[in-house]
Amino acid sequence: MNQSKIAVCIAAYNRADLIKETFDGLKNQTFKDFHVYLCRDGSTDNIDEVVKEYSKDLQITLTPYQKDTSVGSAKNRAVTEALKNNHQYIQILDSDDIPQPGMLEENSKRLDQGDVDWVICWSHTFGANSGTVRSQIKSLEEQCNKNYLHSWVMAKKEVFEKENFRLDLNGIDDWDWAIRVYKDGYKGAIVEKELHLYRIHPGR
């Protein structure tokens, strides 16, 4: 059984070129006690070769390959694989974004305080434009009307045991997840540091 403190769950579809930068960001983390779970369902590129290359420096588990899947399904399968092991926290990460060196350390330190169940850090956009990304914790009604949170959440494993990503969703999978977590009464916090780089490009 893998007993790393953090599981990093990534869903990828034909992102062999971009995920290298994601993996580089993980290699440079100040916090090292983590394991990566990657679901690359539907991919027809050379992502398996990239994974083999980076497995020299990162612990990476691939979910069993399936030909067709949704974003929600791919995230669900990565999380499901992580839940088989004894991780305390699960970090969701997109395959085209880059975690800054302190992301895992700062997110987990905030959860370690014990008063919240999930956290999201600030981010900065790059690529087609440059700017700041600030998640906000609103009321349930406001969150149902507009998604004020973002996809790079870290949560206790118990949250994902109760609320995994829905299998049939594309594009609003993180919004749907956040609403269900709100309804369950799980508490969150914003880590007010830019610890994540959010890529803006046509293939998002």
mmCIF file of C-alpha atoms in Angstrom:
data_model
loop_
_atom_site.group_PDB
_atom_site.id
_atom_site.type_symbol
_atom_site.label_atom_id
_atom_site.label_comp_id
_atom_site.label_asym_id
_atom_site.label_seq_id
_atom_site.Cartn_x
_atom_site.Cartn_y
_atom_site.Cartn_z
ATOM 1 C CA MET A 1 0.000 0.000 0.000
ATOM 2 C CA ASN A 2 1.269 3.450 -0.908
ATOM 3 C CA GLN A 3 1.390 5.602 2.224
ATOM 4 C CA SER A 4 2.467 8.970 0.828
ATOM 5 C CA LYS A 5 0.700 11.842 2.582
ATOM 6 C CA ILE A 6 -0.665 13.390 -0.641
ATOM 7 C CA ALA A 7 -2.116 11.881 -3.809
ATOM 8 C CA VAL A 8 -1.917 14.130 -6.877
ATOM 9 C CA CYS A 9 -4.696 13.174 -9.313
ATOM 10 C CA ILE A 10 -4.475 14.204 -12.966
ATOM 11 C CA ALA A 11 -6.749 13.546 -15.948
ATOM 12 C CA ALA A 12 -5.098 13.935 -19.370
ATOM 13 C CA TYR A 13 -6.269 13.684 -22.969
ATOM 14 C CA ASN A 14 -3.543 13.972 -25.636
ATOM 15 C CA ARG A 15 -1.421 16.226 -23.437
ATOM 16 C CA ALA A 16 1.967 14.529 -23.829
ATOM 17 C CA ASP A 17 3.510 17.862 -24.837
ATOM 18 C CA LEU A 18 2.062 19.998 -22.053
ATOM 19 C CA ILE A 19 2.098 17.519 -19.181
ATOM 20 C CA LYS A 20 5.902 17.583 -19.208
ATOM 21 C CA GLU A 21 5.709 21.062 -17.637
ATOM 22 C CA THR A 22 3.174 19.773 -15.112
ATOM 23 C CA PHE A 23 5.535 16.953 -14.174
ATOM 24 C CA ASP A 24 8.476 19.392 -13.988
ATOM 25 C CA GLY A 25 6.437 21.477 -11.549
ATOM 26 C CA LEU A 26 5.832 18.381 -9.427
ATOM 27 C CA LYS A 27 9.510 17.444 -9.516
ATOM 28 C CA ASN A 28 10.318 20.891 -8.085
ATOM 29 C CA GLN A 29 7.905 20.681 -5.136
ATOM 30 C CA THR A 30 9.384 21.545 -1.740
ATOM 31 C CA PHE A 31 7.083 18.860 -0.274
ATOM 32 C CA LYS A 32 8.173 15.437 -1.520
ATOM 33 C CA ASP A 33 5.813 12.973 0.190
ATOM 34 C CA PHE A 34 3.330 12.513 -2.663
ATOM 35 C CA HIS A 35 2.274 10.011 -5.329
ATOM 36 C CA VAL A 36 0.828 10.851 -8.771
ATOM 37 C CA TYR A 37 -2.232 9.101 -10.227
ATOM 38 C CA LEU A 38 -2.779 9.713 -13.934
ATOM 39 C CA CYS A 39 -5.828 8.819 -16.016
ATOM 40 C CA ARG A 40 -4.995 9.338 -19.720
ATOM 41 C CA ASP A 41 -8.123 7.701 -21.134
ATOM 42 C CA GLY A 42 -8.769 8.232 -24.820
ATOM 43 C CA SER A 43 -5.261 9.554 -25.481
ATOM 44 C CA THR A 44 -3.660 8.512 -28.748
ATOM 45 C CA ASP A 45 -0.366 10.385 -28.355
ATOM 46 C CA ASN A 46 2.904 9.251 -26.735
ATOM 47 C CA ILE A 47 1.933 10.152 -23.167
ATOM 48 C CA ASP A 48 2.932 6.692 -21.902
ATOM 49 C CA GLU A 49 6.499 7.381 -23.071
ATOM 50 C CA VAL A 50 6.478 10.699 -21.208
ATOM 51 C CA VAL A 51 5.248 8.960 -18.060
ATOM 52 C CA LYS A 52 8.036 6.379 -18.353
ATOM 53 C CA GLU A 53 10.599 9.176 -18.656
ATOM 54 C CA TYR A 54 9.329 11.029 -15.578
ATOM 55 C CA SER A 55 8.867 7.875 -13.510
ATOM 56 C CA LYS A 56 12.601 8.089 -12.802
ATOM 57 C CA ASP A 57 11.888 11.096 -10.562
ATOM 58 C CA LEU A 58 8.174 10.812 -9.695
ATOM 59 C CA GLN A 59 6.025 8.010 -8.338
ATOM 60 C CA ILE A 60 3.305 7.674 -11.007
ATOM 61 C CA THR A 61 0.454 5.178 -11.164
ATOM 62 C CA LEU A 62 -1.556 4.891 -14.385
ATOM 63 C CA THR A 63 -5.217 3.900 -14.251
ATOM 64 C CA PRO A 64 -6.216 1.068 -16.619
ATOM 65 C CA TYR A 65 -6.682 2.489 -20.107
ATOM 66 C CA GLN A 66 -10.132 2.998 -21.613
ATOM 67 C CA LYS A 67 -10.743 4.301 -25.127
ATOM 68 C CA ASP A 68 -13.562 6.778 -24.501
ATOM 69 C CA THR A 69 -14.289 8.809 -21.393
ATOM 70 C CA SER A 70 -15.511 12.183 -20.100
ATOM 71 C CA VAL A 71 -13.472 14.643 -18.039
ATOM 72 C CA GLY A 72 -15.537 13.757 -14.987
ATOM 73 C CA SER A 73 -14.996 10.062 -15.573
ATOM 74 C CA ALA A 74 -11.233 10.473 -15.983
ATOM 75 C CA LYS A 75 -10.938 12.499 -12.776
ATOM 76 C CA ASN A 76 -13.172 10.018 -10.983
ATOM 77 C CA ARG A 77 -10.977 7.089 -12.012
ATOM 78 C CA ALA A 78 -7.767 8.830 -10.926
ATOM 79 C CA VAL A 79 -9.307 9.644 -7.537
ATOM 80 C CA THR A 80 -10.738 6.134 -7.187
ATOM 81 C CA GLU A 81 -7.266 4.683 -7.739
ATOM 82 C CA ALA A 82 -5.816 7.042 -5.121
ATOM 83 C CA LEU A 83 -8.489 6.103 -2.591
ATOM 84 C CA LYS A 84 -7.258 2.512 -2.641
ATOM 85 C CA ASN A 85 -4.198 3.702 -0.714
ATOM 86 C CA ASN A 86 -3.543 5.405 2.573
ATOM 87 C CA HIS A 87 -3.190 9.051 1.490
ATOM 88 C CA GLN A 88 -4.314 11.786 3.865
ATOM 89 C CA TYR A 89 -5.017 14.434 1.220
ATOM 90 C CA ILE A 90 -5.871 14.437 -2.490
ATOM 91 C CA GLN A 91 -4.716 17.257 -4.796
ATOM 92 C CA ILE A 92 -6.517 17.690 -8.133
ATOM 93 C CA LEU A 93 -4.327 19.058 -10.909
ATOM 94 C CA ASP A 94 -5.017 19.707 -14.598
ATOM 95 C CA SER A 95 -2.628 18.257 -17.168
ATOM 96 C CA ASP A 96 -1.881 21.606 -18.806
ATOM 97 C CA ASP A 97 -1.207 23.648 -15.655
ATOM 98 C CA ILE A 98 1.929 24.028 -13.537
ATOM 99 C CA PRO A 99 2.170 23.767 -9.746
ATOM 100 C CA GLN A 100 4.592 26.239 -8.227
ATOM 101 C CA PRO A 101 7.246 24.776 -5.885
ATOM 102 C CA GLY A 102 5.358 25.507 -2.652
ATOM 103 C CA MET A 103 1.870 24.434 -3.745
ATOM 104 C CA LEU A 104 1.663 21.025 -2.088
ATOM 105 C CA GLU A 105 3.450 22.219 1.039
ATOM 106 C CA GLU A 106 1.269 25.293 1.593
ATOM 107 C CA ASN A 107 -2.018 23.552 0.770
ATOM 108 C CA SER A 108 -1.282 20.633 3.077
ATOM 109 C CA LYS A 109 -0.092 22.917 5.891
ATOM 110 C CA ARG A 110 -3.439 24.725 5.762
ATOM 111 C CA LEU A 111 -5.346 21.440 5.939
ATOM 112 C CA ASP A 112 -3.084 20.303 8.785
ATOM 113 C CA GLN A 113 -4.574 23.075 10.933
ATOM 114 C CA GLY A 114 -7.652 20.859 11.169
ATOM 115 C CA ASP A 115 -10.440 23.428 10.888
ATOM 116 C CA VAL A 116 -11.269 22.936 7.178
ATOM 117 C CA ASP A 117 -11.796 20.015 4.807
ATOM 118 C CA TRP A 118 -10.588 21.467 1.485
ATOM 119 C CA VAL A 119 -8.411 24.317 0.219
ATOM 120 C CA ILE A 120 -7.739 26.151 -3.047
ATOM 121 C CA CYS A 121 -4.740 28.435 -3.560
ATOM 122 C CA TRP A 122 -4.496 31.533 -5.695
ATOM 123 C CA SER A 123 -3.227 31.180 -9.265
ATOM 124 C CA HIS A 124 -1.737 33.216 -12.111
ATOM 125 C CA THR A 125 -2.655 32.794 -15.764
ATOM 126 C CA PHE A 126 -0.078 32.369 -18.511
ATOM 127 C CA GLY A 127 -0.094 31.623 -22.228
ATOM 128 C CA ALA A 128 -2.708 33.598 -24.177
ATOM 129 C CA ASN A 129 -2.964 36.145 -21.366
ATOM 130 C CA SER A 130 -1.516 36.986 -17.982
ATOM 131 C CA GLY A 131 -3.503 37.779 -14.865
ATOM 132 C CA THR A 132 -4.508 36.641 -11.407
ATOM 133 C CA VAL A 133 -7.058 33.965 -10.464
ATOM 134 C CA ARG A 134 -8.787 34.322 -7.118
ATOM 135 C CA SER A 135 -11.229 31.667 -5.935
ATOM 136 C CA GLN A 136 -13.876 32.860 -3.490
ATOM 137 C CA ILE A 137 -15.975 31.080 -0.892
ATOM 138 C CA LYS A 138 -19.570 32.242 -1.285
ATOM 139 C CA SER A 139 -22.933 31.087 0.009
ATOM 140 C CA LEU A 140 -24.430 27.883 -1.390
ATOM 141 C CA GLU A 141 -26.989 29.893 -3.366
ATOM 142 C CA GLU A 142 -24.285 32.054 -4.947
ATOM 143 C CA GLN A 143 -22.105 29.024 -5.729
ATOM 144 C CA CYS A 144 -25.068 27.325 -7.413
ATOM 145 C CA ASN A 145 -25.556 30.348 -9.677
ATOM 146 C CA LYS A 146 -21.881 30.819 -10.568
ATOM 147 C CA ASN A 147 -18.704 28.858 -9.964
ATOM 148 C CA TYR A 148 -16.467 30.951 -7.712
ATOM 149 C CA LEU A 149 -14.005 28.130 -7.122
ATOM 150 C CA HIS A 150 -11.446 26.461 -9.382
ATOM 151 C CA SER A 151 -10.304 22.986 -10.286
ATOM 152 C CA TRP A 152 -6.960 22.753 -8.426
ATOM 153 C CA VAL A 153 -8.480 21.806 -5.066
ATOM 154 C CA MET A 154 -6.822 19.805 -2.308
ATOM 155 C CA ALA A 155 -9.153 17.988 0.086
ATOM 156 C CA LYS A 156 -9.101 15.387 2.801
ATOM 157 C CA LYS A 157 -9.543 11.872 1.459
ATOM 158 C CA GLU A 158 -12.830 11.630 3.396
ATOM 159 C CA VAL A 159 -14.318 14.364 1.209
ATOM 160 C CA PHE A 160 -13.558 12.408 -1.971
ATOM 161 C CA GLU A 161 -14.771 9.173 -0.391
ATOM 162 C CA LYS A 162 -18.151 10.893 -0.033
ATOM 163 C CA GLU A 163 -18.099 13.041 -3.178
ATOM 164 C CA ASN A 164 -16.065 11.918 -6.178
ATOM 165 C CA PHE A 165 -16.434 13.508 -9.630
ATOM 166 C CA ARG A 166 -19.525 12.496 -11.588
ATOM 167 C CA LEU A 167 -18.825 10.174 -14.492
ATOM 168 C CA ASP A 168 -20.927 11.919 -17.137
ATOM 169 C CA LEU A 169 -19.718 15.522 -16.915
ATOM 170 C CA ASN A 170 -17.483 17.573 -19.215
ATOM 171 C CA GLY A 171 -16.496 21.137 -18.408
ATOM 172 C CA ILE A 172 -18.586 21.628 -15.272
ATOM 173 C CA ASP A 173 -17.242 18.645 -13.324
ATOM 174 C CA ASP A 174 -15.439 20.795 -10.733
ATOM 175 C CA TRP A 175 -18.435 23.142 -10.313
ATOM 176 C CA ASP A 176 -20.774 20.205 -9.738
ATOM 177 C CA TRP A 177 -18.316 18.714 -7.233
ATOM 178 C CA ALA A 178 -18.066 21.991 -5.311
ATOM 179 C CA ILE A 179 -21.852 22.318 -5.016
ATOM 180 C CA ARG A 180 -22.188 18.815 -3.615
ATOM 181 C CA VAL A 181 -19.365 19.454 -1.145
ATOM 182 C CA TYR A 182 -21.081 22.685 -0.018
ATOM 183 C CA LYS A 183 -24.358 20.810 0.484
ATOM 184 C CA ASP A 184 -22.604 18.170 2.585
ATOM 185 C CA GLY A 185 -21.357 20.883 4.939
ATOM 186 C CA TYR A 186 -17.646 20.490 4.271
ATOM 187 C CA LYS A 187 -15.698 23.655 5.112
ATOM 188 C CA GLY A 188 -13.044 25.192 2.901
ATOM 189 C CA ALA A 189 -10.387 27.887 2.883
ATOM 190 C CA ILE A 190 -8.458 29.920 0.345
ATOM 191 C CA VAL A 191 -4.661 29.875 0.512
ATOM 192 C CA GLU A 192 -3.916 33.460 -0.474
ATOM 193 C CA LYS A 193 -0.684 32.800 -2.330
ATOM 194 C CA GLU A 194 -0.098 32.356 -6.072
ATOM 195 C CA LEU A 195 1.059 28.748 -5.977
ATOM 196 C CA HIS A 196 -0.362 27.583 -9.310
ATOM 197 C CA LEU A 197 -0.004 28.585 -12.959
ATOM 198 C CA TYR A 198 -3.185 28.331 -15.036
ATOM 199 C CA ARG A 199 -2.509 27.930 -18.761
ATOM 200 C CA ILE A 200 -4.798 29.812 -21.174
ATOM 201 C CA HIS A 201 -4.799 28.207 -24.626
ATOM 202 C CA PRO A 202 -7.270 27.101 -27.326
ATOM 203 C CA GLY A 203 -7.155 23.444 -26.312
ATOM 204 C CA ARG A 204 -8.382 23.936 -22.741
#
